[in-house]
Amino acid sequence: MANLWTGYVWPTAITVAEIIAIIVPVLVGVAYLTYAERKVIGAMQLRKGPNVIGPFGLFQPLADGAKLFFKETIFPNHASRGVFLVAPALTFFLAMVAWAVVPFDEGWVLANINVGVLYLFAISSLGVYGIIMAGWASNSKYGFLGAMRSAAQMVSYEVSIGFVMIAVLLCVGSLNLTDIVHAQEKGVWFIIPHLPLFIIFFISGLAETNRSPFDLPEGESELVAGYMVEYSSMPFAMFFLGEYANMILMSATITTLFLGGWLSPLPFAPFIWVPGVIWFVLKVCFLLFGFLWVRATMPRYRYDQLMRLGWKVFLPFSLVWLVLTAGVLEFGGLLPK
C-alpha cells in the first residue's frame, strides 16, 4: 500500500495540483482580458467601458459568464449534434493543453520536454480542426464559409511562424523552451538581433488568433459571425474563451522566444529583485496590450490583402532571414554546440 501511494497516488495528486495551478490563473486571465479589452478600447475611443457591475465594473466578466451559462443552447435543425458540441470543446481543450510546456520561471513548468517548441506548433496547428468542425457541423453556408476562411488564414500564417521559430532555434540548438530562455540569459534577448522576426511573429499571431485587423472570419457585413454564427450560450462561450486563451498563449510564446521569458530586464540592478514569474506576467500583459491597441486602431484588411501579406511578404522575408541567420552563425563560428 505504501508503494502504491508513493509510486502512483502521490505523484498523480501533485501533477493534478500543478495542472489546476496553471489552468485556474489562465481562466481568470481570460475572463479579465475581456474586461481589460473593453476598458482599453473604451479609453482610446473616449468611452468609459464597463463601470456598473461591481467597483469600476470589475464584476462584469462574472456577470457575462453567468449569463452565458444560464442561456439556452440552441441547436440548428439540420446540424450534426455530436460534432456541433465537440468542436467548441476541442478548441477550448487545445487552448488549455498547450500551457503544459510553457516555463513561467526557473523550474516552473509542467512538462519540461526537449521538443517543447514542436509541441506548441503541433497544438496550434490542431486548432484548425475545431474551427472546420464547427463550420461543417452547423450545416450553414455562412458558418462553413467562415470556417474555410479561418482555416486558410491560420494555415497561411503558421508557415511564417514556423520559419521564425526555426531561425530562433538555430541560435539556441535546442527545442526546449527553458533552454531558449537560458540562451538569452548568456547574451542579449533575441528581439534585438531578430527584431524583424519579432514583428512578423507578432503580426502573424494576430492572424493566427483571428484578431483585428485580421478578423475576417467574423466580417459582420459579409459572414455575420464566421464559423460560430450558429452557436449560443456555453458552446459559444467556449469558442470565446479559446480565442482569448490563445491570445495569452501567443503572448507567452513571444515572451519566451524573444523577450527573455522570466529574465529581468534590469540585469545591472541586482539590488532590485523581483520573482521571475512576475517579469513573465508583465511581459505577457505588455504584449496583450499590443493586441488590444491594434484592435482599437487598425481597420480590417480585405481577404486578398491578408493572403498577399502572408504568402508574398512574410513567407519570403522569413525564409531569407532564416538563410542569413544560418550563414552568419556558420561562418562566424557561432553555431551552438
GROMACS .gro file of C-alpha atoms in nm:
model
  337
    1MET     CA    1   0.000   0.000   0.000
    2ALA     CA    2   0.285   0.238   0.084
    3ASN     CA    3   0.449   0.165  -0.251
    4LEU     CA    4   0.119   0.233  -0.430
    5TRP     CA    5   0.086   0.567  -0.251
    6THR     CA    6   0.443   0.684  -0.315
    7GLY     CA    7   0.465   0.538  -0.664
    8TYR     CA    8   0.131   0.639  -0.818
    9VAL     CA    9  -0.115   0.826  -0.597
   10TRP     CA   10   0.112   1.099  -0.463
   11PRO     CA   11   0.281   1.187  -0.798
   12THR     CA   12  -0.061   1.189  -0.966
   13ALA     CA   13  -0.201   1.421  -0.697
   14ILE     CA   14   0.097   1.657  -0.740
   15THR     CA   15   0.051   1.663  -1.118
   16VAL     CA   16  -0.321   1.737  -1.084
   17ALA     CA   17  -0.244   2.020  -0.841
   18GLU     CA   18   0.011   2.165  -1.086
   19ILE     CA   19  -0.242   2.147  -1.371
   20ILE     CA   20  -0.502   2.328  -1.159
   21ALA     CA   21  -0.240   2.588  -1.061
   22ILE     CA   22  -0.189   2.664  -1.432
   23ILE     CA   23  -0.546   2.640  -1.565
   24VAL     CA   24  -0.718   2.848  -1.294
   25PRO     CA   25  -0.496   3.159  -1.340
   26VAL     CA   26  -0.527   3.124  -1.719
   27LEU     CA   27  -0.908   3.114  -1.696
   28VAL     CA   28  -0.910   3.413  -1.461
   29GLY     CA   29  -0.676   3.592  -1.702
   30VAL     CA   30  -0.908   3.512  -1.993
   31ALA     CA   31  -1.210   3.648  -1.806
   32TYR     CA   32  -1.039   3.973  -1.712
   33LEU     CA   33  -0.872   4.011  -2.051
   34THR     CA   34  -1.223   4.071  -2.188
   35TYR     CA   35  -1.269   4.338  -1.919
   36ALA     CA   36  -0.930   4.493  -1.998
   37GLU     CA   37  -1.011   4.496  -2.369
   38ARG     CA   38  -1.336   4.683  -2.318
   39LYS     CA   39  -1.167   4.929  -2.081
   40VAL     CA   40  -0.864   4.992  -2.304
   41ILE     CA   41  -1.068   5.034  -2.623
   42GLY     CA   42  -1.318   5.249  -2.433
   43ALA     CA   43  -1.038   5.478  -2.314
   44MET     CA   44  -0.897   5.506  -2.667
   45GLN     CA   45  -1.242   5.594  -2.801
   46LEU     CA   46  -1.324   5.831  -2.513
   47ARG     CA   47  -1.580   5.597  -2.358
   48LYS     CA   48  -1.600   5.456  -2.005
   49GLY     CA   49  -1.630   5.086  -2.076
   50PRO     CA   50  -1.779   4.854  -1.808
   51ASN     CA   51  -1.845   5.059  -1.494
   52VAL     CA   52  -2.175   4.938  -1.345
   53ILE     CA   53  -2.140   4.587  -1.203
   54GLY     CA   54  -1.903   4.600  -0.908
   55PRO     CA   55  -1.642   4.866  -0.828
   56PHE     CA   56  -1.501   5.001  -1.156
   57GLY     CA   57  -1.707   4.732  -1.332
   58LEU     CA   58  -1.474   4.455  -1.208
   59PHE     CA   59  -1.759   4.203  -1.174
   60GLN     CA   60  -1.867   4.243  -1.537
   61PRO     CA   61  -1.681   3.926  -1.655
   62LEU     CA   62  -1.856   3.724  -1.384
   63ALA     CA   63  -2.194   3.859  -1.490
   64ASP     CA   64  -2.122   3.781  -1.856
   65GLY     CA   65  -2.015   3.427  -1.765
   66ALA     CA   66  -2.327   3.368  -1.558
   67LYS     CA   67  -2.548   3.499  -1.839
   68LEU     CA   68  -2.391   3.264  -2.094
   69PHE     CA   69  -2.409   2.970  -1.852
   70PHE     CA   70  -2.783   3.006  -1.794
   71LYS     CA   71  -2.882   3.080  -2.153
   72GLU     CA   72  -3.050   2.806  -2.355
   73THR     CA   73  -2.832   2.615  -2.600
   74ILE     CA   74  -2.998   2.630  -2.941
   75PHE     CA   75  -2.925   2.361  -3.199
   76PRO     CA   76  -2.989   2.426  -3.569
   77ASN     CA   77  -3.243   2.181  -3.712
   78HIS     CA   78  -3.004   2.019  -3.957
   79ALA     CA   79  -2.685   2.036  -3.750
   80SER     CA   80  -2.476   1.729  -3.668
   81ARG     CA   81  -2.525   1.749  -3.291
   82GLY     CA   82  -2.227   1.538  -3.186
   83VAL     CA   83  -1.970   1.727  -3.394
   84PHE     CA   84  -2.153   2.054  -3.320
   85LEU     CA   85  -2.080   2.010  -2.948
   86VAL     CA   86  -1.734   1.855  -2.983
   87ALA     CA   87  -1.597   2.148  -3.191
   88PRO     CA   88  -1.603   2.417  -2.916
   89ALA     CA   89  -1.485   2.165  -2.656
   90LEU     CA   90  -1.190   2.073  -2.879
   91THR     CA   91  -1.099   2.437  -2.936
   92PHE     CA   92  -1.109   2.512  -2.564
   93PHE     CA   93  -0.919   2.193  -2.473
   94LEU     CA   94  -0.635   2.264  -2.717
   95ALA     CA   95  -0.605   2.619  -2.582
   96MET     CA   96  -0.551   2.474  -2.234
   97VAL     CA   97  -0.317   2.177  -2.302
   98ALA     CA   98  -0.064   2.397  -2.484
   99TRP     CA   99   0.032   2.554  -2.149
  100ALA     CA  100   0.194   2.228  -2.036
  101VAL     CA  101   0.533   2.323  -2.183
  102VAL     CA  102   0.541   2.699  -2.112
  103PRO     CA  103   0.807   2.788  -1.849
  104PHE     CA  104   0.685   3.062  -1.614
  105ASP     CA  105   1.007   3.076  -1.410
  106GLU     CA  106   1.315   2.867  -1.345
  107GLY     CA  107   1.173   2.517  -1.286
  108TRP     CA  108   0.812   2.640  -1.309
  109VAL     CA  109   0.696   2.424  -1.599
  110LEU     CA  110   0.459   2.129  -1.601
  111ALA     CA  111   0.641   1.926  -1.868
  112ASN     CA  112   0.997   2.035  -1.941
  113ILE     CA  113   1.021   1.825  -2.258
  114ASN     CA  114   1.300   1.855  -2.516
  115VAL     CA  115   1.055   1.916  -2.802
  116GLY     CA  116   0.853   2.194  -2.639
  117VAL     CA  117   0.857   2.418  -2.948
  118LEU     CA  118   0.740   2.130  -3.167
  119TYR     CA  119   0.464   2.053  -2.916
  120LEU     CA  120   0.342   2.415  -2.922
  121PHE     CA  121   0.347   2.424  -3.301
  122ALA     CA  122   0.155   2.095  -3.323
  123ILE     CA  123  -0.113   2.207  -3.075
  124SER     CA  124  -0.165   2.538  -3.256
  125SER     CA  125  -0.199   2.352  -3.587
  126LEU     CA  126  -0.465   2.121  -3.441
  127GLY     CA  127  -0.678   2.425  -3.359
  128VAL     CA  128  -0.782   2.436  -3.725
  129TYR     CA  129  -0.980   2.113  -3.677
  130GLY     CA  130  -1.213   2.264  -3.416
  131ILE     CA  131  -1.293   2.555  -3.647
  132ILE     CA  132  -1.359   2.337  -3.952
  133MET     CA  133  -1.574   2.100  -3.745
  134ALA     CA  134  -1.780   2.394  -3.617
  135GLY     CA  135  -1.842   2.535  -3.964
  136TRP     CA  136  -1.927   2.197  -4.116
  137ALA     CA  137  -2.146   2.067  -3.831
  138SER     CA  138  -2.361   2.383  -3.831
  139ASN     CA  139  -2.487   2.288  -4.179
  140SER     CA  140  -2.492   2.660  -4.259
  141LYS     CA  141  -2.327   2.816  -4.562
  142TYR     CA  142  -2.234   3.121  -4.357
  143GLY     CA  143  -2.067   2.906  -4.091
  144PHE     CA  144  -1.893   2.688  -4.349
  145LEU     CA  145  -1.758   2.983  -4.547
  146GLY     CA  146  -1.634   3.141  -4.224
  147ALA     CA  147  -1.462   2.815  -4.126
  148MET     CA  148  -1.289   2.790  -4.465
  149ARG     CA  149  -1.171   3.148  -4.439
  150SER     CA  150  -1.039   3.097  -4.089
  151ALA     CA  151  -0.866   2.768  -4.173
  152ALA     CA  152  -0.693   2.917  -4.480
  153GLN     CA  153  -0.587   3.218  -4.274
  154MET     CA  154  -0.442   3.010  -3.990
  155VAL     CA  155  -0.254   2.771  -4.221
  156SER     CA  156  -0.109   3.062  -4.421
  157TYR     CA  157   0.039   3.237  -4.120
  158GLU     CA  158   0.152   2.920  -3.943
  159VAL     CA  159   0.407   2.879  -4.223
  160SER     CA  160   0.571   3.213  -4.138
  161ILE     CA  161   0.552   3.136  -3.765
  162GLY     CA  162   0.731   2.806  -3.828
  163PHE     CA  163   1.021   2.969  -4.013
  164VAL     CA  164   1.052   3.236  -3.745
  165MET     CA  165   1.077   2.965  -3.479
  166ILE     CA  166   1.343   2.780  -3.680
  167ALA     CA  167   1.556   3.096  -3.704
  168VAL     CA  168   1.542   3.134  -3.325
  169LEU     CA  169   1.615   2.764  -3.271
  170LEU     CA  170   1.929   2.791  -3.486
  171CYS     CA  171   2.066   3.037  -3.230
  172VAL     CA  172   1.987   2.802  -2.941
  173GLY     CA  173   2.042   2.449  -3.071
  174SER     CA  174   1.751   2.311  -2.869
  175LEU     CA  175   1.374   2.272  -2.895
  176ASN     CA  176   1.336   2.308  -2.519
  177LEU     CA  177   1.167   2.634  -2.417
  178THR     CA  178   1.368   2.659  -2.096
  179ASP     CA  179   1.691   2.630  -2.296
  180ILE     CA  180   1.570   2.914  -2.521
  181VAL     CA  181   1.533   3.139  -2.215
  182HIS     CA  182   1.875   3.036  -2.082
  183ALA     CA  183   2.033   3.114  -2.420
  184GLN     CA  184   1.908   3.473  -2.386
  185GLU     CA  185   2.046   3.488  -2.034
  186LYS     CA  186   2.403   3.447  -2.166
  187GLY     CA  187   2.380   3.726  -2.424
  188VAL     CA  188   2.102   3.956  -2.547
  189TRP     CA  189   1.733   3.892  -2.584
  190PHE     CA  190   1.652   3.762  -2.931
  191ILE     CA  191   1.431   4.063  -3.002
  192ILE     CA  192   1.750   4.266  -3.065
  193PRO     CA  193   1.917   4.055  -3.338
  194HIS     CA  194   1.582   3.928  -3.470
  195LEU     CA  195   1.366   4.241  -3.449
  196PRO     CA  196   1.208   4.189  -3.796
  197LEU     CA  197   1.118   3.831  -3.699
  198PHE     CA  198   0.961   3.959  -3.377
  199ILE     CA  199   0.740   4.194  -3.579
  200ILE     CA  200   0.645   3.914  -3.821
  201PHE     CA  201   0.567   3.678  -3.533
  202PHE     CA  202   0.351   3.936  -3.356
  203ILE     CA  203   0.151   4.020  -3.670
  204SER     CA  204   0.120   3.650  -3.758
  205GLY     CA  205  -0.006   3.595  -3.402
  206LEU     CA  206  -0.286   3.844  -3.471
  207ALA     CA  207  -0.382   3.647  -3.783
  208GLU     CA  208  -0.344   3.309  -3.608
  209THR     CA  209  -0.584   3.411  -3.332
  210ASN     CA  210  -0.830   3.580  -3.576
  211ARG     CA  211  -0.778   3.919  -3.415
  212SER     CA  212  -0.826   4.257  -3.574
  213PRO     CA  213  -0.720   4.366  -3.833
  214PHE     CA  214  -0.732   4.003  -3.949
  215ASP     CA  215  -1.069   3.906  -3.800
  216LEU     CA  216  -1.207   3.833  -4.147
  217PRO     CA  217  -1.393   3.513  -4.044
  218GLU     CA  218  -1.614   3.743  -3.836
  219GLY     CA  219  -1.670   4.009  -4.102
  220GLU     CA  220  -2.012   4.134  -3.993
  221SER     CA  221  -2.109   4.272  -4.334
  222GLU     CA  222  -2.011   3.951  -4.515
  223LEU     CA  223  -2.041   3.640  -4.295
  224VAL     CA  224  -2.236   3.759  -3.987
  225ALA     CA  225  -2.009   3.591  -3.729
  226GLY     CA  226  -1.799   3.338  -3.916
  227TYR     CA  227  -1.775   2.974  -3.813
  228MET     CA  228  -1.952   3.033  -3.479
  229VAL     CA  229  -2.260   3.202  -3.625
  230GLU     CA  230  -2.494   2.919  -3.519
  231TYR     CA  231  -2.358   2.887  -3.164
  232SER     CA  232  -2.511   3.022  -2.846
  233SER     CA  233  -2.472   3.006  -2.465
  234MET     CA  234  -2.187   2.786  -2.335
  235PRO     CA  235  -2.067   2.641  -2.670
  236PHE     CA  236  -2.024   2.999  -2.791
  237ALA     CA  237  -1.852   3.087  -2.463
  238MET     CA  238  -1.602   2.803  -2.513
  239PHE     CA  239  -1.504   2.944  -2.853
  240PHE     CA  240  -1.477   3.284  -2.691
  241LEU     CA  241  -1.260   3.152  -2.407
  242GLY     CA  242  -1.045   2.958  -2.652
  243GLU     CA  243  -0.977   3.271  -2.859
  244TYR     CA  244  -0.868   3.477  -2.562
  245ALA     CA  245  -0.666   3.189  -2.413
  246ASN     CA  246  -0.485   3.163  -2.747
  247MET     CA  247  -0.408   3.534  -2.729
  248ILE     CA  248  -0.245   3.485  -2.389
  249LEU     CA  249  -0.063   3.174  -2.514
  250MET     CA  250   0.069   3.359  -2.819
  251SER     CA  251   0.194   3.641  -2.595
  252ALA     CA  252   0.362   3.386  -2.365
  253THR     CA  253   0.528   3.222  -2.667
  254ILE     CA  254   0.659   3.557  -2.795
  255THR     CA  255   0.784   3.637  -2.445
  256THR     CA  256   0.974   3.307  -2.428
  257LEU     CA  257   1.121   3.329  -2.778
  258PHE     CA  258   1.212   3.697  -2.799
  259LEU     CA  259   1.179   3.874  -2.463
  260GLY     CA  260   1.384   3.651  -2.235
  261GLY     CA  261   1.097   3.466  -2.069
  262TRP     CA  262   1.119   3.518  -1.695
  263LEU     CA  263   1.452   3.706  -1.713
  264SER     CA  264   1.467   4.051  -1.559
  265PRO     CA  265   1.507   4.349  -1.793
  266LEU     CA  266   1.729   4.503  -1.521
  267PRO     CA  267   2.040   4.280  -1.521
  268PHE     CA  268   2.260   4.563  -1.395
  269ALA     CA  269   2.045   4.635  -1.092
  270PRO     CA  270   2.080   4.326  -0.872
  271PHE     CA  271   1.953   4.513  -0.568
  272ILE     CA  272   1.607   4.520  -0.731
  273TRP     CA  273   1.486   4.162  -0.702
  274VAL     CA  274   1.152   4.063  -0.848
  275PRO     CA  275   1.043   3.698  -0.891
  276GLY     CA  276   1.085   3.574  -1.246
  277VAL     CA  277   0.719   3.481  -1.279
  278ILE     CA  278   0.627   3.848  -1.218
  279TRP     CA  279   0.852   3.961  -1.504
  280PHE     CA  280   0.698   3.691  -1.723
  281VAL     CA  281   0.343   3.807  -1.647
  282LEU     CA  282   0.434   4.174  -1.702
  283LYS     CA  283   0.584   4.098  -2.044
  284VAL     CA  284   0.275   3.896  -2.141
  285CYS     CA  285   0.049   4.183  -2.030
  286PHE     CA  286   0.256   4.429  -2.236
  287LEU     CA  287   0.209   4.216  -2.548
  288LEU     CA  288  -0.162   4.170  -2.476
  289PHE     CA  289  -0.194   4.547  -2.458
  290GLY     CA  290  -0.046   4.548  -2.809
  291PHE     CA  291  -0.323   4.308  -2.923
  292LEU     CA  292  -0.588   4.542  -2.779
  293TRP     CA  293  -0.421   4.855  -2.914
  294VAL     CA  294  -0.414   4.716  -3.267
  295ARG     CA  295  -0.785   4.631  -3.248
  296ALA     CA  296  -0.872   4.985  -3.146
  297THR     CA  297  -0.651   5.138  -3.417
  298MET     CA  298  -0.637   4.933  -3.737
  299PRO     CA  299  -0.913   4.888  -3.996
  300ARG     CA  300  -0.996   4.538  -4.117
  301TYR     CA  301  -0.795   4.401  -4.412
  302ARG     CA  302  -0.955   4.266  -4.726
  303TYR     CA  303  -0.908   3.892  -4.770
  304ASP     CA  304  -0.680   3.930  -5.074
  305GLN     CA  305  -0.463   4.173  -4.876
  306LEU     CA  306  -0.444   3.923  -4.591
  307MET     CA  307  -0.325   3.642  -4.818
  308ARG     CA  308  -0.083   3.866  -5.007
  309LEU     CA  309   0.080   3.976  -4.682
  310GLY     CA  310   0.122   3.618  -4.560
  311TRP     CA  311   0.242   3.449  -4.880
  312LYS     CA  312   0.417   3.729  -5.069
  313VAL     CA  313   0.573   3.928  -4.785
  314PHE     CA  314   0.611   3.733  -4.461
  315LEU     CA  315   0.698   3.394  -4.612
  316PRO     CA  316   0.979   3.513  -4.845
  317PHE     CA  317   1.120   3.751  -4.585
  318SER     CA  318   1.127   3.488  -4.310
  319LEU     CA  319   1.294   3.242  -4.549
  320VAL     CA  320   1.564   3.492  -4.647
  321TRP     CA  321   1.621   3.584  -4.282
  322LEU     CA  322   1.650   3.216  -4.193
  323VAL     CA  323   1.920   3.164  -4.456
  324LEU     CA  324   2.105   3.478  -4.343
  325THR     CA  325   2.090   3.362  -3.980
  326ALA     CA  326   2.229   3.021  -4.071
  327GLY     CA  327   2.506   3.182  -4.277
  328VAL     CA  328   2.610   3.426  -4.003
  329LEU     CA  329   2.615   3.150  -3.741
  330GLU     CA  330   2.811   2.911  -3.966
  331PHE     CA  331   3.077   3.149  -4.093
  332GLY     CA  332   3.102   3.336  -3.765
  333GLY     CA  333   3.162   3.016  -3.570
  334LEU     CA  334   2.859   3.091  -3.352
  335LEU     CA  335   2.661   2.771  -3.403
  336PRO     CA  336   2.555   2.626  -3.065
  337LYS     CA  337   2.738   2.307  -2.972
   0.00000   0.00000   0.00000
